mmCIF file of C-alpha atoms and ligand atoms in Angstrom:
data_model
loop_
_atom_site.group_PDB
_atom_site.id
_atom_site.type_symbol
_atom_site.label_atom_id
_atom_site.label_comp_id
_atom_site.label_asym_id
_atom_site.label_seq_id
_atom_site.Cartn_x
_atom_site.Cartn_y
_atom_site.Cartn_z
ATOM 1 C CA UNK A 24 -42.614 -3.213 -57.083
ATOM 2 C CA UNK A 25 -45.864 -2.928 -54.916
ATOM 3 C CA UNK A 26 -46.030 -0.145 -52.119
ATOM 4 C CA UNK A 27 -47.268 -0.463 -48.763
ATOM 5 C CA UNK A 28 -46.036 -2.011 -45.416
ATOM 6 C CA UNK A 29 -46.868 -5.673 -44.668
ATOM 7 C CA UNK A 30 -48.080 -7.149 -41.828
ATOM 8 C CA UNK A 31 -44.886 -8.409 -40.648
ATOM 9 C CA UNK A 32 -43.289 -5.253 -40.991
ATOM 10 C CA UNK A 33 -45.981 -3.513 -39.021
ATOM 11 C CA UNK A 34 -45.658 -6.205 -36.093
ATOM 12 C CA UNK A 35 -41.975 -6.059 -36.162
ATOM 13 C CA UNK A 36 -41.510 -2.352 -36.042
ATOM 14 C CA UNK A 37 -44.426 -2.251 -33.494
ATOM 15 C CA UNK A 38 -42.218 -4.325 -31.322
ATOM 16 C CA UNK A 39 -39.018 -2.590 -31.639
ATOM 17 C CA UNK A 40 -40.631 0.069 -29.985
ATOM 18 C CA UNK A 41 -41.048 -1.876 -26.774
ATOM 19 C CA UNK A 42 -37.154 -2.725 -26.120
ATOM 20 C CA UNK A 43 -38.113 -5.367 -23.176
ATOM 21 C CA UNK A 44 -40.574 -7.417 -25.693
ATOM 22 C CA UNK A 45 -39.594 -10.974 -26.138
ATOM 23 C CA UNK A 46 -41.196 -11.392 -29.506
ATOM 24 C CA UNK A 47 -43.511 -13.735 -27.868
ATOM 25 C CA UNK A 48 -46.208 -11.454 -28.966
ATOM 26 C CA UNK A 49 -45.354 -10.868 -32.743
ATOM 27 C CA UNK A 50 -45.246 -14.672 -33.235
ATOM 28 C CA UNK A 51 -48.779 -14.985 -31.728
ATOM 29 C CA UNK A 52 -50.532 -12.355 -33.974
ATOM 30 C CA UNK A 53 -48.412 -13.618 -36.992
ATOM 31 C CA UNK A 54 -49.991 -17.076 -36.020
ATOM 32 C CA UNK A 55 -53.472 -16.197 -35.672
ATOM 33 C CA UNK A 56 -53.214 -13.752 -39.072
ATOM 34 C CA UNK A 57 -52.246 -17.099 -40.998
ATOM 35 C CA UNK A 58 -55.013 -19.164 -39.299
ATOM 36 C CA UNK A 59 -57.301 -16.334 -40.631
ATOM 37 C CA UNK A 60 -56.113 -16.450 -43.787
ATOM 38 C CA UNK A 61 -56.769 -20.228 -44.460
ATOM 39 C CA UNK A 62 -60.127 -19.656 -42.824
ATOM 40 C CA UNK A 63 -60.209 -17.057 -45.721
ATOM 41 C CA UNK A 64 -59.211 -19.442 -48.045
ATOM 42 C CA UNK A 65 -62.406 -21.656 -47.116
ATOM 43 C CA UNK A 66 -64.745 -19.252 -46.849
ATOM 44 C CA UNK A 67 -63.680 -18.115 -50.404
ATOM 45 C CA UNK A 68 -63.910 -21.638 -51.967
ATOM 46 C CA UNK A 69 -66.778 -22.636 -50.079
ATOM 47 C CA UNK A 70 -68.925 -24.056 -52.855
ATOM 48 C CA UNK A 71 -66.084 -25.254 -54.529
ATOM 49 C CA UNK A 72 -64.945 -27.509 -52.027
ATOM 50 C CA UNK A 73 -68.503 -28.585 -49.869
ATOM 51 C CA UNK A 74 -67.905 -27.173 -46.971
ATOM 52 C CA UNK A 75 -71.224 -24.698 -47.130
ATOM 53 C CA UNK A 76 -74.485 -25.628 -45.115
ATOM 54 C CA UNK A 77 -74.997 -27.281 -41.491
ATOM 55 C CA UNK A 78 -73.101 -29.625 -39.418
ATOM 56 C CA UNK A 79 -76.151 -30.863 -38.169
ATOM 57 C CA UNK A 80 -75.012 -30.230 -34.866
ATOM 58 C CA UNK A 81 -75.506 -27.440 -32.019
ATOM 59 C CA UNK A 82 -72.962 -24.790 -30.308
ATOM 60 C CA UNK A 83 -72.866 -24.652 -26.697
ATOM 61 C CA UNK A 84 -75.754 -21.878 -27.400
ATOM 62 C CA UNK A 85 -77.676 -24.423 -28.882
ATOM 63 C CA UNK A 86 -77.292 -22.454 -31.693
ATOM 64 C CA UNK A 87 -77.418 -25.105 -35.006
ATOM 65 C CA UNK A 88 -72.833 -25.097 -36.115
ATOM 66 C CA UNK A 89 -71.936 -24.650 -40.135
ATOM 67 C CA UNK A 90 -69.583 -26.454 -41.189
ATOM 68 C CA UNK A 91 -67.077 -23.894 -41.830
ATOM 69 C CA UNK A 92 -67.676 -23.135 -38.246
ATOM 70 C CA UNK A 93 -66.567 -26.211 -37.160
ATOM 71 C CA UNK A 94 -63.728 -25.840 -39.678
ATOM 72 C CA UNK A 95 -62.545 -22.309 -38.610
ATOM 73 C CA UNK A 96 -62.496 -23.417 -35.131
ATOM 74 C CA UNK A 97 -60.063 -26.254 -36.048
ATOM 75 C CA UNK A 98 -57.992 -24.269 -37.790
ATOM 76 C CA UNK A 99 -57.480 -21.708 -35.203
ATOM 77 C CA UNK A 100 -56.779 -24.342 -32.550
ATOM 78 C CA UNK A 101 -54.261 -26.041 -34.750
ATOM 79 C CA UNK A 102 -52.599 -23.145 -35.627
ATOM 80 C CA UNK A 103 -51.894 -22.118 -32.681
ATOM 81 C CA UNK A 104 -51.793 -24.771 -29.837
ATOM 82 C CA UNK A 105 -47.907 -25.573 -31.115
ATOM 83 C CA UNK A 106 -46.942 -21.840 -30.890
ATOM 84 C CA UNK A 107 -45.713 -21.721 -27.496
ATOM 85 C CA UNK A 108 -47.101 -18.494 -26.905
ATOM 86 C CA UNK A 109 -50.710 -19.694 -25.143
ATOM 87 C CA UNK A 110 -51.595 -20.685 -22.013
ATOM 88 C CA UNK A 111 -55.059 -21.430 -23.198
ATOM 89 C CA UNK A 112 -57.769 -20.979 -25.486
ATOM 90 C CA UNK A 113 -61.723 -20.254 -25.633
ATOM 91 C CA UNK A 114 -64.242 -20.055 -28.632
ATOM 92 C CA UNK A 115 -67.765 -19.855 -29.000
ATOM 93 C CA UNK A 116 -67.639 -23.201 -30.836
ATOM 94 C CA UNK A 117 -66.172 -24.944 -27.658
ATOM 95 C CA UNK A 118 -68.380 -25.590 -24.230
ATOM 96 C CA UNK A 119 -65.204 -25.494 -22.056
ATOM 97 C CA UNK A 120 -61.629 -24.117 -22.464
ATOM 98 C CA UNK A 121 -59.051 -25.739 -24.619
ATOM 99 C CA UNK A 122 -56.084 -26.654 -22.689
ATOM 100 C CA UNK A 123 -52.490 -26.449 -24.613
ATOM 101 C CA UNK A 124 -51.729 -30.536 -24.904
ATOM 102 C CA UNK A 125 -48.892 -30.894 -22.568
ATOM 103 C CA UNK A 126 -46.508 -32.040 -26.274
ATOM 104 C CA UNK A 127 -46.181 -28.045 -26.682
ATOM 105 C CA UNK A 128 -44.346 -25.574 -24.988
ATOM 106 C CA UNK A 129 -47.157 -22.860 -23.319
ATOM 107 C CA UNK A 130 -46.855 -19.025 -23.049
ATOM 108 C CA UNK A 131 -47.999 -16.044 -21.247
ATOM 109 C CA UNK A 132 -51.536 -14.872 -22.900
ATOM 110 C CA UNK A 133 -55.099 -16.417 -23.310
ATOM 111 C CA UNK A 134 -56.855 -16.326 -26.459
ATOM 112 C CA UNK A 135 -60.772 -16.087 -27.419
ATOM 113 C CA UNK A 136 -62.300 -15.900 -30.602
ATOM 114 C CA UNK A 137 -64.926 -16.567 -32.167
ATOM 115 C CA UNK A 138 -64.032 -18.381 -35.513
ATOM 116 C CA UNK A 139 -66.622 -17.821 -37.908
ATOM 117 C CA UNK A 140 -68.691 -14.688 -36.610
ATOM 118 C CA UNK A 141 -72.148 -14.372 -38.798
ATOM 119 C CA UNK A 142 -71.842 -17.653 -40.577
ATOM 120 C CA UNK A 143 -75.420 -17.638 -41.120
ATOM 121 C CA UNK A 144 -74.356 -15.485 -43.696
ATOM 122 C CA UNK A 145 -71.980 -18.658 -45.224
ATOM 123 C CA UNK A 146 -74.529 -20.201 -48.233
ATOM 124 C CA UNK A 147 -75.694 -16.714 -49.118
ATOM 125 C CA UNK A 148 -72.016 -14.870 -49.935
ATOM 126 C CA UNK A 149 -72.310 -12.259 -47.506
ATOM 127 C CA UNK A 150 -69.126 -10.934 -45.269
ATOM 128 C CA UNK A 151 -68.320 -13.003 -42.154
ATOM 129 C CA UNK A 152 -65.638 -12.982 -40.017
ATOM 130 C CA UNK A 153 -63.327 -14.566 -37.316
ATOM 131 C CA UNK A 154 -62.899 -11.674 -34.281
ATOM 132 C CA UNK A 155 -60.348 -12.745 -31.704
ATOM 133 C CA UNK A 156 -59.369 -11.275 -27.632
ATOM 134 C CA UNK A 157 -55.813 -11.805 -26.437
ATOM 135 C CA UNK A 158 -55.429 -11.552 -22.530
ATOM 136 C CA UNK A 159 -52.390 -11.999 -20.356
ATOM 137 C CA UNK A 160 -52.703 -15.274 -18.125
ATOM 138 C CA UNK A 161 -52.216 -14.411 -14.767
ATOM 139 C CA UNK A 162 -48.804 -14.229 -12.996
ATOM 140 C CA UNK A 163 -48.028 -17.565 -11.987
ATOM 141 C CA UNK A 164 -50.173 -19.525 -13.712
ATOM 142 C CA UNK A 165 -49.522 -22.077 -16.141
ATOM 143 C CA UNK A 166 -52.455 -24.286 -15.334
ATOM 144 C CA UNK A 167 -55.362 -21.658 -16.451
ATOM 145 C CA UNK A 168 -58.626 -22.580 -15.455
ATOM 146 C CA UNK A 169 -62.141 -20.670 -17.097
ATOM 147 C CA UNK A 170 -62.109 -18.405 -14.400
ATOM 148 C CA UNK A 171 -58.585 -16.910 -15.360
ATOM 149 C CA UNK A 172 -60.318 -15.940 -18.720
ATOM 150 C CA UNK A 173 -62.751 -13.868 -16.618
ATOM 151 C CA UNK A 174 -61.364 -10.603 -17.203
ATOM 152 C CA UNK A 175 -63.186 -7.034 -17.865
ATOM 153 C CA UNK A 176 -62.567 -6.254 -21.510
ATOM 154 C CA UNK A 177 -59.959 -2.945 -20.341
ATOM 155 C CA UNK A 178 -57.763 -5.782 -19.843
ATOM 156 C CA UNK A 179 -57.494 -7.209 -23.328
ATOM 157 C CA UNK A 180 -53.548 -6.873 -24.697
ATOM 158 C CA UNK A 181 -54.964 -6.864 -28.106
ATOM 159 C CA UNK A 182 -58.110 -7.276 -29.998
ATOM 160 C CA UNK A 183 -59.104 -7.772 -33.600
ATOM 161 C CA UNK A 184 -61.395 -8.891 -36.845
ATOM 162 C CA UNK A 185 -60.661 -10.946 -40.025
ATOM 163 C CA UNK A 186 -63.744 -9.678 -42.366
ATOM 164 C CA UNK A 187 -64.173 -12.198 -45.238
ATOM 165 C CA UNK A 188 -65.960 -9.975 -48.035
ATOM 166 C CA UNK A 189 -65.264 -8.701 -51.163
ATOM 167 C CA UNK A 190 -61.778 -8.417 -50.089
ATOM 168 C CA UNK A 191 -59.985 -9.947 -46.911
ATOM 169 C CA UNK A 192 -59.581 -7.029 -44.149
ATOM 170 C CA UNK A 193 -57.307 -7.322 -40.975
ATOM 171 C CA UNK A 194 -58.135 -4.807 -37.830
ATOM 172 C CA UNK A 195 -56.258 -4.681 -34.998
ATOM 173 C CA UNK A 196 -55.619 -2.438 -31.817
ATOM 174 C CA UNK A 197 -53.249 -3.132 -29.113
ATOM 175 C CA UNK A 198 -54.519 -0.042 -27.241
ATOM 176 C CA UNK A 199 -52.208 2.440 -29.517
ATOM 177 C CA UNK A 200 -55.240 2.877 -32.063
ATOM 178 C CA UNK A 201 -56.723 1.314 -34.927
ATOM 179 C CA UNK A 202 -55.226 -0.268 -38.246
ATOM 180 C CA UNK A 203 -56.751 -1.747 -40.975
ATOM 181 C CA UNK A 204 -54.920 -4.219 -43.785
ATOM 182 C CA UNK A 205 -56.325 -5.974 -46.589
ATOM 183 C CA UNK A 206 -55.349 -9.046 -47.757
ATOM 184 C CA UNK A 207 -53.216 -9.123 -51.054
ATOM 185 C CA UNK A 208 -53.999 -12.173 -52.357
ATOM 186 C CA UNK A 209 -51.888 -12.501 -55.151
ATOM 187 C CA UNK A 210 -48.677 -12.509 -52.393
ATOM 188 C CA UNK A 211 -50.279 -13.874 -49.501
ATOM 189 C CA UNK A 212 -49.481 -11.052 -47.230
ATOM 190 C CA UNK A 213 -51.811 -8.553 -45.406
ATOM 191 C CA UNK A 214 -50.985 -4.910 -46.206
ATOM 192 C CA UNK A 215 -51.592 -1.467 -44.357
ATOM 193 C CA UNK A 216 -54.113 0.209 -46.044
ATOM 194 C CA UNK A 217 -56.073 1.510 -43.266
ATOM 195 C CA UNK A 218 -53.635 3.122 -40.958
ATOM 196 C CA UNK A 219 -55.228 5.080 -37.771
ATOM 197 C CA UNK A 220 -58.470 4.546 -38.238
ATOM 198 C CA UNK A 221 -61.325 7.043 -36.012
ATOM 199 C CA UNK A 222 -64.674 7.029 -36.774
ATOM 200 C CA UNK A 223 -66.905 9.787 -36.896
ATOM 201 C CA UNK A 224 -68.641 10.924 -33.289
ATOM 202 C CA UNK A 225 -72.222 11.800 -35.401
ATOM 203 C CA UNK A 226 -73.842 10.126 -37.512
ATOM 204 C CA UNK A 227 -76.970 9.368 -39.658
ATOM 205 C CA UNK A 228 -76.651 5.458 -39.989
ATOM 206 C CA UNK A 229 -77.981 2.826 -37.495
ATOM 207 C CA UNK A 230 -78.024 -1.237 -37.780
ATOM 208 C CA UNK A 231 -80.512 -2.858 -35.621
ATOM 209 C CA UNK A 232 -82.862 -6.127 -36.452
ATOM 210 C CA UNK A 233 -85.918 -4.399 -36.883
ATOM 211 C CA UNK A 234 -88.007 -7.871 -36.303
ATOM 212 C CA UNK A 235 -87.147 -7.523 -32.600
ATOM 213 C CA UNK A 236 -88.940 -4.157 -31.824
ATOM 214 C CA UNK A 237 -91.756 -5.907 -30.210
ATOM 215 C CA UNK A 238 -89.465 -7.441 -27.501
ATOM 216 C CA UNK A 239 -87.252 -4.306 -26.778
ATOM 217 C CA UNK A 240 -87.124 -2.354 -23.396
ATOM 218 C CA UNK A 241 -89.025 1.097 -24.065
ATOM 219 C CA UNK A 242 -85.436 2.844 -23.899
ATOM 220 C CA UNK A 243 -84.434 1.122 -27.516
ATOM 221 C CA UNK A 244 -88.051 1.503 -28.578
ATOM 222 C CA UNK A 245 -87.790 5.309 -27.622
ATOM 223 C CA UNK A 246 -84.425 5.976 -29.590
ATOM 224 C CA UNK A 247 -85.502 4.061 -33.028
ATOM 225 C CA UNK A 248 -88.737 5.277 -33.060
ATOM 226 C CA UNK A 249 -86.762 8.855 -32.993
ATOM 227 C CA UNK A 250 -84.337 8.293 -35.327
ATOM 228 C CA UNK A 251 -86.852 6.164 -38.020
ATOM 229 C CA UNK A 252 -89.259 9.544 -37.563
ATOM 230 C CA UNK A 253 -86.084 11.562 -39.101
ATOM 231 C CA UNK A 254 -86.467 14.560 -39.899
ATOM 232 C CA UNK A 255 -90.576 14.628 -39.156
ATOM 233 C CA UNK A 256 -89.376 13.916 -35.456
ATOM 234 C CA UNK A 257 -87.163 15.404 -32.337
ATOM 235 C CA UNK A 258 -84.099 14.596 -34.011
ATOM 236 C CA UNK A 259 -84.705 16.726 -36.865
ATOM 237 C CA UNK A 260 -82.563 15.264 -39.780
ATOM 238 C CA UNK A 261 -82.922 11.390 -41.742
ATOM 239 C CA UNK A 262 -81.272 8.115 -40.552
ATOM 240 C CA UNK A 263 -80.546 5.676 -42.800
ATOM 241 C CA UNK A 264 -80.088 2.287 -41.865
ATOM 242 C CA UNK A 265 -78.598 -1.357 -42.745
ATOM 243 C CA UNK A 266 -78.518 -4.957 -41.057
ATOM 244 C CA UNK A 267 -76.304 -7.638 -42.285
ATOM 245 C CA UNK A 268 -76.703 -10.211 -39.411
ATOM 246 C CA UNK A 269 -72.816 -10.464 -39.047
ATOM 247 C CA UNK A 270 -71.377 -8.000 -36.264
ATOM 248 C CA UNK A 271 -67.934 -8.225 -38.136
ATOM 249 C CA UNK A 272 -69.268 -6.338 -41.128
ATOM 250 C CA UNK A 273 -71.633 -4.295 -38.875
ATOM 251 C CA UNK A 274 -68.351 -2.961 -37.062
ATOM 252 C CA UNK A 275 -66.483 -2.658 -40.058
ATOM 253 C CA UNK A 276 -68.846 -0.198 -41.922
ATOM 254 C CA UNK A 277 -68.699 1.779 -38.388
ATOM 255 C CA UNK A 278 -65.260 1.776 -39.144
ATOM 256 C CA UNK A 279 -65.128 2.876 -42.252
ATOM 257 C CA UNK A 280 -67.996 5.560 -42.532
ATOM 258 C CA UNK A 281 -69.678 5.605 -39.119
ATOM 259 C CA UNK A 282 -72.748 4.505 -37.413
ATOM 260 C CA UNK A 283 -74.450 2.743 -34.613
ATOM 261 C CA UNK A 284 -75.003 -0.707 -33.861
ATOM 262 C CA UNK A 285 -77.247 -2.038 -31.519
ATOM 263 C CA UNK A 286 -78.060 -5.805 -30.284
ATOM 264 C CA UNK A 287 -80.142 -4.454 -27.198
ATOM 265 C CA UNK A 288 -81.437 -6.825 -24.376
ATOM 266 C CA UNK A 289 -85.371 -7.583 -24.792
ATOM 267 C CA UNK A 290 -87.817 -9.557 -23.384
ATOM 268 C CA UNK A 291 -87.208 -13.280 -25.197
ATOM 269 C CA UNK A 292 -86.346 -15.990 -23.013
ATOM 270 C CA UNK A 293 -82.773 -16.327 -24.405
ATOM 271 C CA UNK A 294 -81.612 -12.603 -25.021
ATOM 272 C CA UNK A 295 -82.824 -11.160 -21.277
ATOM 273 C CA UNK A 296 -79.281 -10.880 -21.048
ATOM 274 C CA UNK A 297 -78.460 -9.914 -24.565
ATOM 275 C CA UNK A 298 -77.983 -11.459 -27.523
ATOM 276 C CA UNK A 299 -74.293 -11.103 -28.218
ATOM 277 C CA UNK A 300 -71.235 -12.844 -25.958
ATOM 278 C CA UNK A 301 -69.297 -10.381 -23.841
ATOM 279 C CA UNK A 302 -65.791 -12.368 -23.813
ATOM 280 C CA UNK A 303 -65.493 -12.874 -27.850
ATOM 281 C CA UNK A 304 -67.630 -10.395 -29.514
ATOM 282 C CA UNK A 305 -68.536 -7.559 -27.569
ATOM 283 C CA UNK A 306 -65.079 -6.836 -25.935
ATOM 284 C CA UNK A 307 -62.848 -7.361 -28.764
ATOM 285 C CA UNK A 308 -65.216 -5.062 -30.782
ATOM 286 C CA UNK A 309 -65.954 -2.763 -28.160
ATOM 287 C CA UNK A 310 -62.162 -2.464 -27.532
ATOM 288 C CA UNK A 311 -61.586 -1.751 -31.028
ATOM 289 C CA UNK A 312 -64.453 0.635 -31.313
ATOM 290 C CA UNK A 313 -63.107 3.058 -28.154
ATOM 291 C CA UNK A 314 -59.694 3.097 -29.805
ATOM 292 C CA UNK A 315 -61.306 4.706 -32.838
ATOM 293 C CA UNK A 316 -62.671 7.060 -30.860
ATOM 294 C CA UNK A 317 -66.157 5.539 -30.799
ATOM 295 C CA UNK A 318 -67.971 4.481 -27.862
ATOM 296 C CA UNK A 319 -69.225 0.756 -26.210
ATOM 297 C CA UNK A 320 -71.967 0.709 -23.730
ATOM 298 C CA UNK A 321 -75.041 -2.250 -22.674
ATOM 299 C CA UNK A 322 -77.312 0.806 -22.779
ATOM 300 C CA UNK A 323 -76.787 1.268 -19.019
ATOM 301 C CA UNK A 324 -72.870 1.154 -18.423
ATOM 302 C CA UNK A 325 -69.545 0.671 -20.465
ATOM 303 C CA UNK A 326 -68.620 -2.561 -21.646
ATOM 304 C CA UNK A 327 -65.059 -3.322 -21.582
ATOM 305 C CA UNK A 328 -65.947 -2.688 -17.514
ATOM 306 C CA UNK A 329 -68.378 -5.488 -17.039
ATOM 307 C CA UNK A 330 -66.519 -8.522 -14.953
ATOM 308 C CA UNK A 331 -67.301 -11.636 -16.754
ATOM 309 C CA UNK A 332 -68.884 -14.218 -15.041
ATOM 310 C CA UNK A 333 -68.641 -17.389 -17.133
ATOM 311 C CA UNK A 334 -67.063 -17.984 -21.055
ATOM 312 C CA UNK A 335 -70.287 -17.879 -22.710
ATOM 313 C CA UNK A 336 -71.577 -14.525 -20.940
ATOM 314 C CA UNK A 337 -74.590 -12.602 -23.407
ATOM 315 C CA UNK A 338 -74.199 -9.064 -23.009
ATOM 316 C CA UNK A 339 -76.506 -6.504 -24.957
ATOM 317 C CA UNK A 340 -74.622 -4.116 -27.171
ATOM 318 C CA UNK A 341 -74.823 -0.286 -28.286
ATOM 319 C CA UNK A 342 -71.416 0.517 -30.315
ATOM 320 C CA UNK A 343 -70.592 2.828 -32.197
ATOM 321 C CA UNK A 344 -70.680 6.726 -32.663
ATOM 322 C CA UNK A 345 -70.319 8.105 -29.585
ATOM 323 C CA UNK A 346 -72.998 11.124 -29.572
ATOM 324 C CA UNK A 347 -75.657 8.036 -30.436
ATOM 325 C CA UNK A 348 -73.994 5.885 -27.567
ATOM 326 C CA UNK A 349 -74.253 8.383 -25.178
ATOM 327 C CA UNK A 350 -77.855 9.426 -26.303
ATOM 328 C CA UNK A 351 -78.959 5.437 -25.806
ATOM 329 C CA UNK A 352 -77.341 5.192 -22.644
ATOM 330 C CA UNK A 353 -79.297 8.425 -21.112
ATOM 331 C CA UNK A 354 -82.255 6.797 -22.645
ATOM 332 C CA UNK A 355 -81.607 3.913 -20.553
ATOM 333 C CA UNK A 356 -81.166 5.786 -17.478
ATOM 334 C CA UNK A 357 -84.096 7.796 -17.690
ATOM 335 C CA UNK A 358 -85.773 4.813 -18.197
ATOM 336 C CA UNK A 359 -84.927 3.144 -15.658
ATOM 337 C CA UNK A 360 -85.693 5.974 -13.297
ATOM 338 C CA UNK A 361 -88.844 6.220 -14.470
ATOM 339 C CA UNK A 362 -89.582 2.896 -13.548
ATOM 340 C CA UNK A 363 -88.212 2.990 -10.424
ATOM 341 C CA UNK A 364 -90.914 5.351 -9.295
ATOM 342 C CA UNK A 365 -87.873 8.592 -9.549
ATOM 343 C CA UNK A 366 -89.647 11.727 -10.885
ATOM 344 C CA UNK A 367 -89.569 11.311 -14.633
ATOM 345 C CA UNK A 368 -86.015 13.243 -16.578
ATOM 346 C CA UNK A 369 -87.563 14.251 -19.582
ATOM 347 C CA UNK A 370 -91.131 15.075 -20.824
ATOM 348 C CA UNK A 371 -93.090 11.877 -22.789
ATOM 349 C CA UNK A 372 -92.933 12.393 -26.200
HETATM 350 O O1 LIG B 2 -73.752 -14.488 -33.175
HETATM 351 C C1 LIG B 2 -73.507 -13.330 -33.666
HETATM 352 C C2 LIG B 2 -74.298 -12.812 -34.849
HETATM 353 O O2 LIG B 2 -74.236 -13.621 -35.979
HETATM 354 C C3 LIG B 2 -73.752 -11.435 -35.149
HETATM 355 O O3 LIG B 2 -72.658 -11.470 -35.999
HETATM 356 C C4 LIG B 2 -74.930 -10.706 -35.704
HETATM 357 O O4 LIG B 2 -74.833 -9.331 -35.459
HETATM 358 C C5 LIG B 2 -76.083 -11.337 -34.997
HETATM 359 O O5 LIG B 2 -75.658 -12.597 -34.531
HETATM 360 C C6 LIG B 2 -77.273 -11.487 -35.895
HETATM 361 O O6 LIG B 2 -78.349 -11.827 -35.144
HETATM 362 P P1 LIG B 2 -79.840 -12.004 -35.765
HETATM 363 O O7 LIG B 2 -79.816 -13.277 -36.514
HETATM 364 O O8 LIG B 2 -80.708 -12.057 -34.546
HETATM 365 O O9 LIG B 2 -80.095 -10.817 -36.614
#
């Protein structure tokens, strides 16, 4: 017999321990985890069944769609407009909200996602992965409109990942913590291998796409410089680093062994305001992050408190180990003091 709790066991004890829950809640997740795992199922037979390469058509970014993009984001609306447990949807694949077709029943949350995070990464086998937000819709609202999805990040009910790699990992947080599962595939059922997961508050590893130094802010430029220099430099000890191009597998290795990821702000036309989206990346990640101890920031305040604005909101990210957070974010400030014409915080290097 094979050890380990499953998903459904998790979920179902997790509820028991709320005795007003309606179950509501349970059925959602369990909804979204079997969307994710026929995404999985599609990413994993990608070449086998021609769904690999371009759509030939453009996101609401005007970013160029993969088919399994366009897939994954099918899937996860089909899964779960019939649940009964939404009052809405949003995903980066989708200009405007998805409405729950007035044929099915609607609930009390909002979900976002993004369906198919990194599929640049699709024709070249390298991890992907869906990442999803669940909010409450407000009281008295069964109508939502966008704006009801504009809510800072310390709002989110739940976040989590589906990381398509080598093996099919599941990580959650519903603000008690972090769990990881991975995807036994010869029973169909996720299983807790990962419970409680914290990540390390130092560390030597950092992701960043190096091609962008020229366009960074002097804060970013000051910190990598520093920690490339190693142990020939003010920090006194060797980085190493690693870029994968798919923020699912970024976070994950955080997860699992520590580090810092960065998507800054710089000075190209389309990432003044970052390069990442607040609503179904960064929050969901930096949600999960916090609960492992870790720490979330734009380099000049904390994420999960930035009001959203619109569905497609860029935000620039610095996640990860907290001691490197907090380093980047007095980076930022002394930068920014410095510029303001404020005597200068630290000495030039
Ligand atoms: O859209 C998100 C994303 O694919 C992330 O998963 C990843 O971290 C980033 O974009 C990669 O960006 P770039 O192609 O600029 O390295």
């Amino acid at each position: 017999m094979r050890k380990g709790t499953t998903f459904t066991r998790f979920i179902i004890e997790e509820q028991r321990r709320i005795p007003e829950s309606t179950g509501e809640f349970t059925l959602l997740l369990s909804s979204i985890v079997t969307a994710c795992k026929e995404i999985s199922d599609d990413v994993n037979r990608g070449q086998l069944i021609n769904v690999l390469g371009s759509a030939d058509t453009e996101n609401v970014q005007g970013e160029t769609q993969k088919k399994l993009d366009i897939i994954s984001n099918e899937i996860m609306i089909r899964a779960m407009e019939w649940s009964g447990n939404l009052a809405g949807m949003a995903s980066e694949e989708m200009e405007t909200m998805y409405s729950i077709p007035s044929r099915f029943p609607k609930g009390k949350y909002l979900l976002v996602f993004d369906p198919l995070d990194g599929s640049s990464n699709t024709e070249v086998n390298v991890s992907i992965g869906t990442i999803f937000s669940i909010l409450r819709c407000p009281d008295g609202i069964t109508d939502p409109k966008e704006e009801d999805f504009y809510q800072a990040g310390t709002q989110q009910v739940c976040a989590g990942y589906v990381l398509y790699g080598p093996a099919t990992n599941l990580v959650l947080t519903t603000g008690q913590g972090v769990n990881g599962f991975t995807l036994d595939q010869d029973i169909g059922e996720f299983i807790l291998t990962h419970p409680k997961l914290t990540i390390p508050e130092r560390t030597s590893e950092f992701a960043i796409n190096m091609s962008n130094q020229r366009h960074w802010e002097p804060a970013i430029k000051r910190y990598i410089d520093e920690v490339v220099a190693g142990e020939d430099g003010v920090r006194g000890r060797n980085f190493n680093t690693r870029w994968v191009a798919s923020m699912v597998a970024e976070v994950h290795r955080i997860l699992m062994r520590g580090g810092i990821f960065l998507y800054p702000r710089d000075n190209r036309d389309n990432v003044t305001k970052g390069r990442l989206r607040l609503l179904y990346e960064a929050n969901p990640m930096s949600f999960i992050i916090e609960q492992a101890g870790g720490s979330a920031s734009t380099g000049r305040e904390r994420i999960l408190s930035v009001q959203p604005e619109h569905l497609h909101q860029r935000i620039p990210v610095v996640i990860g180990a907290k001691e490197e957070v907090e380093r980047v974010h007095r980076y930022h400030i002394e930068m920014d003091k410095e510029l303001n014409g404020s005597p200068p915080h630290r000495q030039a290097n």
